[in-house]
PDB file of C-alpha atoms and ligand atoms in Angstrom:
ATOM      1  CA  MET F   1       0.460   7.984  -5.437  1.00 83.00           C
ATOM      2  CA  SER F   2       0.513   4.180  -5.736  1.00 96.00           C
ATOM      3  CA  VAL F   3       0.714   3.098  -9.395  1.00 98.00           C
ATOM      4  CA  TRP F   4       0.510  -0.600 -10.168  1.00 98.00           C
ATOM      5  CA  ALA F   5       1.273  -2.002 -13.644  1.00 98.00           C
ATOM      6  CA  VAL F   6      -0.453  -5.075 -15.152  1.00 98.00           C
ATOM      7  CA  LEU F   7       1.778  -6.456 -17.870  1.00 98.00           C
ATOM      8  CA  ALA F   8      -0.444  -8.622 -20.280  1.00 98.00           C
ATOM      9  CA  ALA F   9       1.929 -11.367 -21.552  1.00 98.00           C
ATOM     10  CA  ALA F  10      -0.438 -14.404 -21.765  1.00 98.00           C
ATOM     11  CA  GLY F  11      -0.984 -14.425 -25.570  1.00 98.00           C
ATOM     12  CA  ARG F  12       0.011 -17.382 -27.672  1.00 97.00           C
ATOM     13  CA  GLY F  13       1.782 -15.380 -30.326  1.00 97.00           C
ATOM     14  CA  GLU F  14       0.162 -17.345 -33.168  1.00 97.00           C
ATOM     15  CA  ARG F  15       1.073 -14.830 -35.850  1.00 97.00           C
ATOM     16  CA  LEU F  16       4.783 -14.721 -34.592  1.00 97.00           C
ATOM     17  CA  GLY F  17       4.773 -18.519 -35.033  1.00 96.00           C
ATOM     18  CA  ALA F  18       7.656 -19.200 -32.587  1.00 95.00           C
ATOM     19  CA  ASP F  19       7.859 -22.518 -30.650  1.00 96.00           C
ATOM     20  CA  ARG F  20       6.843 -20.701 -27.445  1.00 97.00           C
ATOM     21  CA  PRO F  21       4.547 -17.966 -26.414  1.00 98.00           C
ATOM     22  CA  LYS F  22       5.385 -14.552 -27.848  1.00 98.00           C
ATOM     23  CA  ALA F  23       6.487 -13.197 -24.435  1.00 98.00           C
ATOM     24  CA  PHE F  24       9.254 -15.694 -24.452  1.00 98.00           C
ATOM     25  CA  ALA F  25      10.271 -15.319 -28.060  1.00 98.00           C
ATOM     26  CA  PRO F  26      13.870 -14.139 -28.175  1.00 97.00           C
ATOM     27  CA  LEU F  27      14.660 -10.368 -28.653  1.00 96.00           C
ATOM     28  CA  ARG F  28      18.468 -10.076 -28.729  1.00 95.00           C
ATOM     29  CA  GLY F  29      19.029 -13.291 -26.838  1.00 94.00           C
ATOM     30  CA  ARG F  30      16.416 -12.477 -24.014  1.00 97.00           C
ATOM     31  CA  PRO F  31      12.645 -13.295 -23.783  1.00 98.00           C
ATOM     32  CA  LEU F  32      10.670 -10.435 -25.301  1.00 98.00           C
ATOM     33  CA  LEU F  33       8.993  -9.939 -21.875  1.00 98.00           C
ATOM     34  CA  ALA F  34      12.311  -8.946 -20.324  1.00 98.00           C
ATOM     35  CA  GLU F  35      12.423  -5.675 -22.227  1.00 98.00           C
ATOM     36  CA  SER F  36       9.121  -4.198 -20.934  1.00 98.00           C
ATOM     37  CA  LEU F  37       9.588  -5.879 -17.511  1.00 98.00           C
ATOM     38  CA  GLU F  38      12.981  -4.237 -16.948  1.00 98.00           C
ATOM     39  CA  ARG F  39      11.731  -0.782 -18.262  1.00 98.00           C
ATOM     40  CA  LEU F  40       8.702  -0.794 -15.807  1.00 98.00           C
ATOM     41  CA  GLU F  41      10.871  -1.924 -12.961  1.00 98.00           C
ATOM     42  CA  GLY F  42      13.385   0.887 -13.757  1.00 98.00           C
ATOM     43  CA  SER F  43      10.698   3.476 -13.735  1.00 98.00           C
ATOM     44  CA  ASP F  44      10.116   5.682 -10.657  1.00 98.00           C
ATOM     45  CA  TRP F  45       6.550   6.032 -11.636  1.00 98.00           C
ATOM     46  CA  ILE F  46       5.729   2.369 -11.074  1.00 98.00           C
ATOM     47  CA  GLU F  47       5.475   0.811  -7.570  1.00 98.00           C
ATOM     48  CA  SER F  48       4.502  -2.767  -8.288  1.00 98.00           C
ATOM     49  CA  ILE F  49       4.040  -4.967 -11.235  1.00 98.00           C
ATOM     50  CA  VAL F  50       1.611  -8.030 -11.940  1.00 98.00           C
ATOM     51  CA  VAL F  51       2.643 -10.164 -14.800  1.00 98.00           C
ATOM     52  CA  VAL F  52      -0.145 -12.112 -16.556  1.00 98.00           C
ATOM     53  CA  ALA F  53       1.709 -15.143 -17.990  1.00 98.00           C
ATOM     54  CA  PRO F  54       0.793 -17.692 -20.542  1.00 98.00           C
ATOM     55  CA  PRO F  55      -0.790 -20.591 -18.686  1.00 98.00           C
ATOM     56  CA  GLY F  56       1.923 -22.905 -17.446  1.00 98.00           C
ATOM     57  CA  TRP F  57       4.623 -20.144 -17.759  1.00 98.00           C
ATOM     58  CA  GLU F  58       4.144 -18.544 -14.357  1.00 98.00           C
ATOM     59  CA  GLU F  59       7.281 -20.119 -12.973  1.00 98.00           C
ATOM     60  CA  PRO F  60       9.504 -19.022 -15.874  1.00 98.00           C
ATOM     61  CA  VAL F  61       8.176 -15.546 -15.445  1.00 98.00           C
ATOM     62  CA  ILE F  62       9.118 -15.471 -11.728  1.00 98.00           C
ATOM     63  CA  LEU F  63      12.596 -16.863 -12.559  1.00 98.00           C
ATOM     64  CA  LEU F  64      13.080 -14.216 -15.242  1.00 98.00           C
ATOM     65  CA  ALA F  65      11.952 -11.437 -12.831  1.00 98.00           C
ATOM     66  CA  GLU F  66      14.563 -12.789 -10.236  1.00 98.00           C
ATOM     67  CA  GLU F  67      17.231 -12.965 -12.917  1.00 98.00           C
ATOM     68  CA  LEU F  68      16.578  -9.311 -14.001  1.00 98.00           C
ATOM     69  CA  GLY F  69      16.393  -8.214 -10.309  1.00 98.00           C
ATOM     70  CA  CYS F  70      12.758  -7.005 -10.838  1.00 98.00           C
ATOM     71  CA  GLY F  71      11.737  -6.772  -7.115  1.00 98.00           C
ATOM     72  CA  LYS F  72       8.611  -4.898  -7.997  1.00 98.00           C
ATOM     73  CA  VAL F  73       6.924  -8.039  -9.391  1.00 98.00           C
ATOM     74  CA  ALA F  74       4.216  -8.770  -6.892  1.00 98.00           C
ATOM     75  CA  ALA F  75       2.696 -11.662  -8.722  1.00 98.00           C
ATOM     76  CA  ALA F  76       2.712 -13.798 -11.879  1.00 98.00           C
ATOM     77  CA  VAL F  77      -0.623 -15.219 -12.677  1.00 98.00           C
ATOM     78  CA  ALA F  78      -1.904 -17.360 -15.614  1.00 98.00           C
ATOM     79  CA  GLY F  79      -3.953 -15.376 -18.177  1.00 98.00           C
ATOM     80  CA  GLY F  80      -7.233 -16.230 -19.836  1.00 97.00           C
ATOM     81  CA  GLU F  81      -8.331 -17.095 -23.353  1.00 95.00           C
ATOM     82  CA  THR F  82      -8.573 -13.511 -24.436  1.00 95.00           C
ATOM     83  CA  ARG F  83      -6.701 -10.332 -23.699  1.00 95.00           C
ATOM     84  CA  ALA F  84      -9.645  -8.889 -21.889  1.00 94.00           C
ATOM     85  CA  GLU F  85      -9.777 -11.962 -19.639  1.00 95.00           C
ATOM     86  CA  SER F  86      -6.170 -11.790 -18.990  1.00 97.00           C
ATOM     87  CA  VAL F  87      -6.341  -8.104 -17.988  1.00 97.00           C
ATOM     88  CA  GLN F  88      -9.312  -8.917 -15.652  1.00 96.00           C
ATOM     89  CA  ILE F  89      -7.328 -11.597 -13.958  1.00 97.00           C
ATOM     90  CA  GLY F  90      -4.254  -9.303 -13.615  1.00 98.00           C
ATOM     91  CA  VAL F  91      -6.292  -6.437 -12.277  1.00 98.00           C
ATOM     92  CA  GLY F  92      -7.660  -8.877  -9.607  1.00 98.00           C
ATOM     93  CA  GLU F  93      -4.054  -9.254  -8.199  1.00 98.00           C
ATOM     94  CA  VAL F  94      -3.557  -5.483  -7.745  1.00 98.00           C
ATOM     95  CA  ALA F  95      -3.458  -4.267  -4.107  1.00 98.00           C
ATOM     96  CA  GLU F  96      -6.601  -2.683  -2.819  1.00 97.00           C
ATOM     97  CA  ASP F  97      -4.831   0.543  -2.011  1.00 97.00           C
ATOM     98  CA  ALA F  98      -3.437   1.127  -5.580  1.00 98.00           C
ATOM     99  CA  ALA F  99      -4.541   4.614  -6.807  1.00 98.00           C
ATOM    100  CA  VAL F 100      -3.693   3.984 -10.468  1.00 98.00           C
ATOM    101  CA  ILE F 101      -3.563   0.935 -12.571  1.00 98.00           C
ATOM    102  CA  LEU F 102      -1.607   0.915 -15.814  1.00 98.00           C
ATOM    103  CA  VAL F 103      -2.097  -1.856 -18.264  1.00 98.00           C
ATOM    104  CA  HIS F 104       0.666  -2.622 -20.831  1.00 98.00           C
ATOM    105  CA  ASP F 105       1.200  -5.319 -23.517  1.00 98.00           C
ATOM    106  CA  ALA F 106       4.369  -7.277 -23.281  1.00 98.00           C
ATOM    107  CA  ALA F 107       4.104  -7.272 -27.165  1.00 98.00           C
ATOM    108  CA  ARG F 108       5.162  -3.530 -27.026  1.00 98.00           C
ATOM    109  CA  PRO F 109       8.683  -3.931 -25.582  1.00 98.00           C
ATOM    110  CA  LEU F 110       9.914  -0.361 -25.865  1.00 98.00           C
ATOM    111  CA  VAL F 111       7.959   1.416 -23.188  1.00 98.00           C
ATOM    112  CA  SER F 112       9.577   4.609 -22.098  1.00 97.00           C
ATOM    113  CA  ASP F 113       9.454   6.741 -18.962  1.00 97.00           C
ATOM    114  CA  ASP F 114       8.399   9.737 -21.027  1.00 98.00           C
ATOM    115  CA  VAL F 115       5.184   8.054 -21.980  1.00 98.00           C
ATOM    116  CA  LEU F 116       4.488   6.869 -18.391  1.00 98.00           C
ATOM    117  CA  GLU F 117       4.987  10.458 -17.171  1.00 98.00           C
ATOM    118  CA  ARG F 118       2.486  11.854 -19.790  1.00 98.00           C
ATOM    119  CA  LEU F 119      -0.165   9.286 -18.672  1.00 98.00           C
ATOM    120  CA  ILE F 120       0.321   9.825 -14.896  1.00 98.00           C
ATOM    121  CA  VAL F 121       0.266  13.646 -15.405  1.00 98.00           C
ATOM    122  CA  ALA F 122      -3.067  13.307 -17.233  1.00 98.00           C
ATOM    123  CA  LEU F 123      -4.526  11.319 -14.319  1.00 98.00           C
ATOM    124  CA  ASN F 124      -3.324  13.999 -11.933  1.00 97.00           C
ATOM    125  CA  GLU F 125      -5.236  16.472 -14.001  1.00 98.00           C
ATOM    126  CA  GLY F 126      -8.423  14.632 -13.050  1.00 97.00           C
ATOM    127  CA  TRP F 127      -9.030  12.371 -16.068  1.00 98.00           C
ATOM    128  CA  ASP F 128     -10.427   8.858 -15.443  1.00 98.00           C
ATOM    129  CA  GLY F 129      -7.838   7.370 -17.860  1.00 98.00           C
ATOM    130  CA  ALA F 130      -5.179   8.232 -20.298  1.00 98.00           C
ATOM    131  CA  VAL F 131      -3.948   6.517 -23.400  1.00 98.00           C
ATOM    132  CA  PRO F 132      -0.986   7.219 -25.855  1.00 98.00           C
ATOM    133  CA  GLY F 133      -2.101   7.955 -29.400  1.00 98.00           C
ATOM    134  CA  LEU F 134      -0.435   8.584 -32.700  1.00 97.00           C
ATOM    135  CA  PRO F 135      -1.863  10.430 -35.697  1.00 96.00           C
ATOM    136  CA  VAL F 136      -3.113   8.046 -38.348  1.00 95.00           C
ATOM    137  CA  VAL F 137      -1.115   8.516 -41.624  1.00 92.00           C
ATOM    138  CA  ASP F 138      -3.179   6.290 -43.887  1.00 93.00           C
ATOM    139  CA  THR F 139      -6.649   7.238 -45.040  1.00 94.00           C
ATOM    140  CA  VAL F 140      -8.966   4.857 -43.091  1.00 95.00           C
ATOM    141  CA  LYS F 141     -12.168   3.532 -44.623  1.00 96.00           C
ATOM    142  CA  ARG F 142     -15.105   1.607 -43.114  1.00 96.00           C
ATOM    143  CA  VAL F 143     -15.880  -1.379 -45.306  1.00 97.00           C
ATOM    144  CA  ASP F 144     -18.465  -4.074 -45.643  1.00 97.00           C
ATOM    145  CA  GLY F 145     -16.683  -7.136 -47.005  1.00 97.00           C
ATOM    146  CA  ASP F 146     -14.765  -5.686 -49.913  1.00 96.00           C
ATOM    147  CA  THR F 147     -17.138  -2.594 -50.470  1.00 98.00           C
ATOM    148  CA  VAL F 148     -16.096   0.710 -49.190  1.00 97.00           C
ATOM    149  CA  VAL F 149     -18.878   2.146 -47.098  1.00 97.00           C
ATOM    150  CA  GLU F 150     -17.263   5.407 -46.097  1.00 97.00           C
ATOM    151  CA  THR F 151     -14.102   7.320 -45.732  1.00 96.00           C
ATOM    152  CA  LEU F 152     -13.417   8.398 -42.096  1.00 95.00           C
ATOM    153  CA  PRO F 153     -12.088  11.945 -41.440  1.00 93.00           C
ATOM    154  CA  ARG F 154      -8.398  11.334 -40.699  1.00 91.00           C
ATOM    155  CA  SER F 155      -7.988  14.453 -38.589  1.00 90.00           C
ATOM    156  CA  SER F 156     -10.305  12.998 -35.889  1.00 93.00           C
ATOM    157  CA  LEU F 157      -8.631   9.593 -35.758  1.00 96.00           C
ATOM    158  CA  VAL F 158      -5.696   8.375 -33.578  1.00 96.00           C
ATOM    159  CA  ALA F 159      -4.035   4.978 -33.305  1.00 96.00           C
ATOM    160  CA  VAL F 160      -3.952   4.008 -29.675  1.00 97.00           C
ATOM    161  CA  GLN F 161      -1.207   2.100 -27.941  1.00 98.00           C
ATOM    162  CA  THR F 162      -0.334   0.785 -24.498  1.00 98.00           C
ATOM    163  CA  PRO F 163       0.435   1.445 -21.655  1.00 98.00           C
ATOM    164  CA  GLN F 164      -2.950   2.726 -20.736  1.00 98.00           C
ATOM    165  CA  ALA F 165      -3.488   4.253 -17.279  1.00 98.00           C
ATOM    166  CA  PHE F 166      -6.659   4.457 -15.273  1.00 98.00           C
ATOM    167  CA  VAL F 167      -7.918   5.516 -11.864  1.00 98.00           C
ATOM    168  CA  ALA F 168      -7.873   2.135 -10.140  1.00 98.00           C
ATOM    169  CA  SER F 169     -11.585   2.117  -9.122  1.00 97.00           C
ATOM    170  CA  VAL F 170     -12.576   3.135 -12.612  1.00 97.00           C
ATOM    171  CA  LEU F 171     -10.727   0.253 -14.274  1.00 97.00           C
ATOM    172  CA  ARG F 172     -11.797  -2.290 -11.663  1.00 97.00           C
ATOM    173  CA  ALA F 173     -15.405  -1.464 -12.495  1.00 95.00           C
ATOM    174  CA  ALA F 174     -14.898  -1.473 -16.148  1.00 95.00           C
ATOM    175  CA  VAL F 175     -13.198  -4.897 -16.312  1.00 94.00           C
ATOM    176  CA  ALA F 176     -15.826  -6.410 -14.002  1.00 91.00           C
ATOM    177  CA  GLY F 177     -18.122  -7.024 -16.846  1.00 80.00           C
ATOM    178  CA  THR F 178     -17.564  -9.417 -19.666  1.00 69.00           C
ATOM    179  CA  GLY F 179     -17.055  -8.563 -23.243  1.00 71.00           C
ATOM    180  CA  ASP F 180     -14.125  -8.798 -25.603  1.00 76.00           C
ATOM    181  CA  ALA F 181     -12.720  -5.358 -25.982  1.00 83.00           C
ATOM    182  CA  THR F 182      -9.320  -5.016 -27.653  1.00 85.00           C
ATOM    183  CA  ASP F 183      -8.228  -2.366 -25.237  1.00 91.00           C
ATOM    184  CA  CYS F 184      -9.015  -1.197 -21.649  1.00 93.00           C
ATOM    185  CA  SER F 185      -9.968   2.248 -22.622  1.00 94.00           C
ATOM    186  CA  SER F 186     -12.941   1.104 -24.615  1.00 94.00           C
ATOM    187  CA  LEU F 187     -14.453  -0.605 -21.501  1.00 93.00           C
ATOM    188  CA  VAL F 188     -13.958   2.635 -19.600  1.00 95.00           C
ATOM    189  CA  GLU F 189     -15.299   4.899 -22.403  1.00 94.00           C
ATOM    190  CA  GLY F 190     -18.309   2.469 -22.659  1.00 92.00           C
ATOM    191  CA  ARG F 191     -19.151   3.286 -19.095  1.00 92.00           C
ATOM    192  CA  GLY F 192     -18.901   7.036 -19.588  1.00 95.00           C
ATOM    193  CA  GLY F 193     -15.369   7.435 -18.306  1.00 96.00           C
ATOM    194  CA  ARG F 194     -13.335  10.388 -19.504  1.00 98.00           C
ATOM    195  CA  VAL F 195     -10.140   9.311 -21.247  1.00 98.00           C
ATOM    196  CA  LYS F 196      -7.323  11.647 -22.424  1.00 98.00           C
ATOM    197  CA  VAL F 197      -5.205  10.905 -25.389  1.00 98.00           C
ATOM    198  CA  VAL F 198      -1.576  11.865 -24.796  1.00 98.00           C
ATOM    199  CA  ALA F 199       1.297  11.810 -27.298  1.00 98.00           C
ATOM    200  CA  GLY F 200       2.243   8.250 -28.128  1.00 98.00           C
ATOM    201  CA  ASP F 201       5.658   6.966 -29.214  1.00 97.00           C
ATOM    202  CA  PRO F 202       6.425   5.211 -32.607  1.00 96.00           C
ATOM    203  CA  ARG F 203       8.699   2.968 -30.713  1.00 96.00           C
ATOM    204  CA  LEU F 204       5.758   1.606 -28.728  1.00 96.00           C
ATOM    205  CA  PHE F 205       5.240  -0.423 -31.836  1.00 95.00           C
ATOM    206  CA  LYS F 206       3.530  -3.831 -31.254  1.00 97.00           C
ATOM    207  CA  VAL F 207       5.435  -6.984 -32.183  1.00 98.00           C
ATOM    208  CA  THR F 208       3.160  -9.294 -34.212  1.00 98.00           C
ATOM    209  CA  THR F 209       5.267 -10.863 -36.811  1.00 98.00           C
ATOM    210  CA  PRO F 210       8.905 -12.087 -37.044  1.00 97.00           C
ATOM    211  CA  ASP F 211       9.641  -8.987 -39.218  1.00 97.00           C
ATOM    212  CA  ASP F 212       8.366  -6.832 -36.393  1.00 97.00           C
ATOM    213  CA  LEU F 213      10.780  -8.586 -33.980  1.00 97.00           C
ATOM    214  CA  ALA F 214      13.671  -7.964 -36.311  1.00 96.00           C
ATOM    215  CA  LEU F 215      12.657  -4.296 -36.591  1.00 97.00           C
ATOM    216  CA  VAL F 216      12.654  -3.744 -32.793  1.00 97.00           C
ATOM    217  CA  GLU F 217      15.952  -5.594 -32.705  1.00 96.00           C
ATOM    218  CA  SER F 218      17.494  -3.305 -35.219  1.00 96.00           C
ATOM    219  CA  TRP F 219      16.343  -0.216 -33.196  1.00 95.00           C
ATOM    220  CA  LEU F 220      17.943  -1.547 -30.021  1.00 94.00           C
ATOM    221  CA  GLU F 221      21.196  -2.247 -31.899  1.00 93.00           C
ATOM    222  CA  ALA F 222      21.229   1.193 -33.344  1.00 92.00           C
ATOM    223  CA  ASP F 223      20.726   2.637 -29.859  1.00 90.00           C
ATOM    224  CA  GLU F 224      23.659   0.593 -28.479  1.00 88.00           C
ATOM    225  CA  GLU F 225      25.924   1.753 -31.267  1.00 90.00           C
ATOM    226  CA  ASP F 226      24.901   5.437 -30.579  1.00 89.00           C
ATOM    227  CA  GLU F 227      25.683   4.929 -26.916  1.00 88.00           C
ATOM    228  CA  ALA F 228      29.068   3.391 -27.806  1.00 88.00           C
ATOM    229  CA  ASP F 229      29.914   6.343 -30.088  1.00 90.00           C
ATOM    230  CA  GLU F 230      28.975   8.806 -27.416  1.00 89.00           C
ATOM    231  CA  GLU F 231      31.261   6.966 -24.917  1.00 88.00           C
ATOM    232  CA  ASP F 232      34.108   7.074 -27.415  1.00 89.00           C
ATOM    233  CA  GLU F 233      33.589  10.829 -27.853  1.00 88.00           C
ATOM    234  CA  GLU F 234      33.581  11.296 -24.185  1.00 86.00           C
ATOM    235  CA  ASP F 235      36.846   9.270 -23.927  1.00 85.00           C
ATOM    236  CA  ASP F 236      38.353  11.344 -26.608  1.00 84.00           C
ATOM    237  CA  ALA F 237      37.337  14.597 -24.975  1.00 76.00           C
TER     238      ALA F 237
HETATM  239  N1  CTP Y   1      -2.676 -11.245 -24.371  1.00 89.04           N
HETATM  240  C1  CTP Y   1      -2.956 -11.824 -23.102  1.00 89.04           C
HETATM  241  N2  CTP Y   1      -3.851 -12.815 -23.028  1.00 89.04           N
HETATM  242  C2  CTP Y   1      -4.430 -13.298 -24.139  1.00 89.04           C
HETATM  243  C3  CTP Y   1      -4.162 -12.673 -25.473  1.00 89.04           C
HETATM  244  C4  CTP Y   1      -3.319 -11.704 -25.496  1.00 89.04           C
HETATM  245  O1  CTP Y   1      -2.412 -11.342 -22.155  1.00 89.04           O
HETATM  246  N3  CTP Y   1      -5.242 -14.384 -24.007  1.00 89.04           N
HETATM  247  C5  CTP Y   1      -1.668 -10.133 -24.440  1.00 89.04           C
HETATM  248  C6  CTP Y   1      -0.503 -10.585 -25.347  1.00 89.04           C
HETATM  249  O2  CTP Y   1       0.444 -11.374 -24.516  1.00 89.04           O
HETATM  250  C7  CTP Y   1       0.073  -9.346 -25.819  1.00 89.04           C
HETATM  251  C8  CTP Y   1      -1.101  -8.349 -25.863  1.00 89.04           C
HETATM  252  O3  CTP Y   1      -2.203  -9.049 -25.154  1.00 89.04           O
HETATM  253  O4  CTP Y   1       1.075  -8.782 -25.024  1.00 89.04           O
HETATM  254  C9  CTP Y   1      -1.581  -8.114 -27.283  1.00 89.04           C
HETATM  255  O5  CTP Y   1      -2.017  -9.257 -27.876  1.00 89.04           O
HETATM  256  P1  CTP Y   1      -1.434  -9.777 -29.333  1.00 89.04           P
HETATM  257  O6  CTP Y   1      -0.476  -8.853 -29.854  1.00 89.04           O
HETATM  258  O7  CTP Y   1      -2.546 -10.157 -30.173  1.00 89.04           O
HETATM  259  O8  CTP Y   1      -0.568 -11.077 -28.894  1.00 89.04           O
HETATM  260  P2  CTP Y   1      -0.941 -12.607 -29.027  1.00 89.04           P
HETATM  261  O9  CTP Y   1      -2.387 -12.813 -28.707  1.00 89.04           O
HETATM  262  O10 CTP Y   1       0.047 -13.315 -28.208  1.00 89.04           O
HETATM  263  O11 CTP Y   1      -0.574 -12.856 -30.539  1.00 89.04           O
HETATM  264  P3  CTP Y   1      -1.487 -13.648 -31.604  1.00 89.04           P
HETATM  265  O12 CTP Y   1      -2.819 -12.813 -31.681  1.00 89.04           O
HETATM  266  O13 CTP Y   1      -0.688 -13.525 -32.934  1.00 89.04           O
HETATM  267  O14 CTP Y   1      -1.708 -14.995 -31.133  1.00 89.04           O
HETATM  268 MG1   MG Y   2      -3.888 -11.909 -30.069  1.00 89.04          MG
END
């Protein structure tokens, strides 16, 4: 089964406030984009990758892909004004014969193979789409300005992440229309598509602010220390 990934990286990163687009903000000395790109490249689930770059940053994306040895990158295209537009542009670069299109935000650097597997398995079960979701821990209320309108039943809510995977023809049809959906699944749902929620991953956390970037950095550092400890133990054994 041919699975293509569209990596949405075209945002400006206004809330991060760096001197460059968020995808190129440094995470442990590398552009943030490098982390998700390398992880998708390394996954046996993914055949090819389209990177949707901040306008004017297509060339640096290609150079980064070459530097990382990411031979799966089939195209780097300039994104649009909104995420929805950027995804539409990226989906337009996916090969005709792709069976599955997976859309991921470069703002969520720590994509794992486990999540990719859960999504693809769901599609093999016959779903039109699959999204990772986490239980909502806070009580969520609908408001009108500063007035609480109602309290939503938490047990029926999930917080949804990316990557989101879809049968290619279903996603193509869903993104063809205009509209400013914040995720792809809502476009598919809106057309009657059946989308499964699979277990998400707290580490698929979205980087929005400088504190978020520091948090992801601290996780990666802790991982590296754990790996070093394990190697020491192996050496001792
Ligand atoms: N995105 C995109 N094209 C846009 C806007 C967003 O491809 N026109 C991508 C971002 O690069 C990011 C993902 O969509 O990977 C989620 O968007 P968000 O976290 O809001 O990132 P930014 O829009 O870059 O950040 P901000 O809203 O703070 O400017
Ligand atoms: Mg944004």
